[in-house]
Coordinates of C-alpha atoms in Angstrom, one line a residue:
M161 CA 120.1 97.2 117.4
D162 CA 120.2 95.2 120.6
E163 CA 122.8 97.4 122.3
E164 CA 120.8 100.6 121.5
V165 CA 117.6 99.0 122.9
L166 CA 119.3 97.9 126.1
A167 CA 120.8 101.3 126.6
A168 CA 117.4 103.0 126.0
L169 CA 115.7 100.7 128.4
L170 CA 118.3 101.4 131.1
A171 CA 118.1 105.1 130.5
R172 CA 114.3 105.2 130.5
P173 CA 113.2 107.9 133.0
G174 CA 111.1 106.9 136.0
K175 CA 111.7 103.2 135.6
E176 CA 110.9 101.3 138.7
W177 CA 111.8 97.8 137.6
G178 CA 113.0 95.1 140.0
A179 CA 116.4 93.5 139.8
P180 CA 117.6 91.5 136.8
A181 CA 117.3 87.7 136.9
T182 CA 120.2 85.5 137.8
P183 CA 121.8 83.5 135.0
E184 CA 120.7 80.4 136.9
A185 CA 117.0 81.5 136.9
V186 CA 117.1 82.2 133.2
A187 CA 118.7 78.9 132.4
A188 CA 116.2 77.1 134.6
A189 CA 113.3 78.9 132.8
E190 CA 114.7 77.9 129.4
E191 CA 115.1 74.3 130.6
A192 CA 111.5 74.2 131.9
L193 CA 110.2 75.8 128.7
G194 CA 112.3 73.4 126.5
F195 CA 113.7 76.1 124.3
A196 CA 115.9 79.2 124.4
L197 CA 114.4 82.6 124.7
P198 CA 115.1 85.2 122.0
P199 CA 118.5 86.7 122.6
L200 CA 117.4 90.2 123.4
L201 CA 114.7 89.1 125.8
R202 CA 117.2 86.9 127.5
R203 CA 119.7 89.8 127.8
I204 CA 117.0 92.1 129.2
Y205 CA 116.1 89.6 131.9
L206 CA 119.8 89.3 132.8
E207 CA 120.9 92.9 132.4
V208 CA 117.8 95.2 132.9
A209 CA 115.0 93.6 134.9
N210 CA 113.3 90.2 135.4
G211 CA 110.0 91.4 133.9
G212 CA 107.9 94.4 134.7
F213 CA 109.2 96.4 131.8
G214 CA 107.6 97.3 128.5
P215 CA 104.1 98.6 127.8
H216 CA 102.0 98.9 130.9
A217 CA 105.2 97.7 132.8
A218 CA 103.8 94.2 132.3
V219 CA 106.2 91.9 130.5
M220 CA 106.2 88.8 132.6
G221 CA 109.5 87.6 134.1
V222 CA 111.1 84.2 134.6
P223 CA 110.3 82.5 137.9
G224 CA 111.3 84.7 140.8
G225 CA 110.7 87.9 138.9
Y226 CA 107.8 90.1 137.9
V227 CA 104.4 88.3 138.2
D228 CA 101.4 89.2 136.2
A229 CA 98.1 89.7 138.1
E230 CA 96.7 86.5 136.5
W231 CA 99.9 84.4 135.8
I232 CA 102.8 83.6 137.9
D233 CA 105.6 84.0 135.2
I234 CA 106.4 83.1 131.6
V235 CA 107.0 79.4 132.5
E236 CA 103.7 78.9 134.2
A237 CA 101.8 80.8 131.5
Y238 CA 103.5 78.6 128.8
K239 CA 102.7 75.4 130.6
F240 CA 99.0 76.4 130.8
F241 CA 98.6 77.9 127.3
G242 CA 101.5 76.7 125.2
S243 CA 103.6 73.7 124.6
G244 CA 101.3 72.5 121.8
A245 CA 99.0 71.0 124.3
G246 CA 97.0 74.2 124.9
P247 CA 95.5 76.6 122.6
L248 CA 98.8 78.0 121.5
P249 CA 101.4 76.3 119.2
E250 CA 104.7 75.1 120.6
R251 CA 107.3 77.8 121.4
M252 CA 104.6 80.6 121.2
M253 CA 104.9 82.2 124.5
L254 CA 102.6 84.7 126.3
L255 CA 104.6 87.8 127.1
L256 CA 102.3 90.5 128.2
D257 CA 98.6 90.5 129.4
W258 CA 96.9 93.7 128.3
G259 CA 93.6 92.7 130.0
C260 CA 90.2 92.1 128.5
T261 CA 91.5 89.1 126.4
F262 CA 94.3 91.0 124.7
W263 CA 97.8 89.5 124.8
S264 CA 101.2 90.1 123.2
L265 CA 103.1 86.9 122.5
V266 CA 106.6 86.1 121.2
D267 CA 107.3 83.3 118.8
C268 CA 110.5 81.7 120.1
R269 CA 111.0 79.7 116.9
H270 CA 112.0 82.9 115.2
P271 CA 115.6 84.0 116.0
D272 CA 114.6 87.5 117.0
G273 CA 111.2 86.5 118.4
M274 CA 108.4 87.4 116.0
M275 CA 105.6 89.2 117.9
W276 CA 102.0 88.0 117.7
G277 CA 98.8 89.4 119.2
N278 CA 95.8 87.6 120.5
E279 CA 92.4 89.3 120.8
E280 CA 89.6 87.2 122.2
G281 CA 91.2 84.0 121.0
E282 CA 92.2 85.2 117.5
L283 CA 95.9 84.9 117.0
F284 CA 97.6 87.1 114.4
C285 CA 101.1 88.1 113.4
L286 CA 102.1 91.7 114.2
N287 CA 104.9 91.6 111.6
L288 CA 107.4 92.9 114.2
T289 CA 110.3 91.2 115.9
F290 CA 110.7 91.6 119.6
P291 CA 113.5 94.2 119.2
Q292 CA 111.3 96.2 116.8
W293 CA 108.4 95.9 119.3
L294 CA 110.6 97.3 122.0
V295 CA 111.7 100.2 119.8
N296 CA 108.0 101.0 119.3
Y297 CA 107.5 100.9 123.0
L298 CA 110.4 103.2 123.6
T299 CA 109.2 105.7 121.0
A300 CA 105.4 105.6 121.5
D301 CA 103.5 108.5 123.0
D302 CA 101.0 106.2 124.6
D303 CA 101.4 102.5 125.5
D304 CA 97.8 101.8 124.3
E305 CA 99.1 102.4 120.7
L306 CA 100.9 99.1 121.1
M307 CA 97.9 97.0 122.2
P308 CA 97.5 94.2 119.6
M309 CA 94.2 94.5 117.9
A310 CA 92.9 91.9 115.5
P311 CA 92.4 93.3 112.0
R312 CA 88.9 94.6 111.5
E313 CA 88.8 94.6 107.7
P314 CA 90.0 91.9 105.4
R315 CA 93.6 92.6 104.5
P316 CA 96.6 90.5 103.6
R317 CA 98.2 89.2 106.8
E318 CA 99.9 86.0 107.9
V319 CA 97.3 83.4 108.8
L320 CA 98.0 81.0 111.7
R321 CA 97.6 77.3 111.0
R322 CA 98.6 75.0 113.8
E323 CA 100.2 72.5 111.5
D324 CA 102.5 75.3 110.2
L325 CA 103.7 76.1 113.7
R326 CA 104.8 72.7 114.9
G327 CA 108.5 72.3 115.1

């Protein structure tokens, strides 16, 4: 699936992404984070663009790449919100700021990067891997369809417990 997603991203009409990251920049980001990025995300940074892709063209890059309006890059955002010291569990990384307290996050403990959403501080699993999330982006009629929204009615879903996410 990774090869198809990469090809579809590269062929996306009207893309105005910046240059890919250097291998040194990605390695330095992984060292600063203290863990490896999901393989497809790493490849996209190296082969497609250093951030600025995805819904709302807003996936944050590694240092030196696309910067979000509020955060410098994935490393600075992780240092502020993640690493187990902030409100997010270790290896849960902010990926895209939708604005108005909506975030898409990637859980880097999962081999394919399980995607999570955060709405006004409520963290919830989207039950999608990063590759599946990108396929949804590539096939969506409207990026807003992908905005993570907390469930409004009680329904079975994965519940986040901080003690379950350590590791």
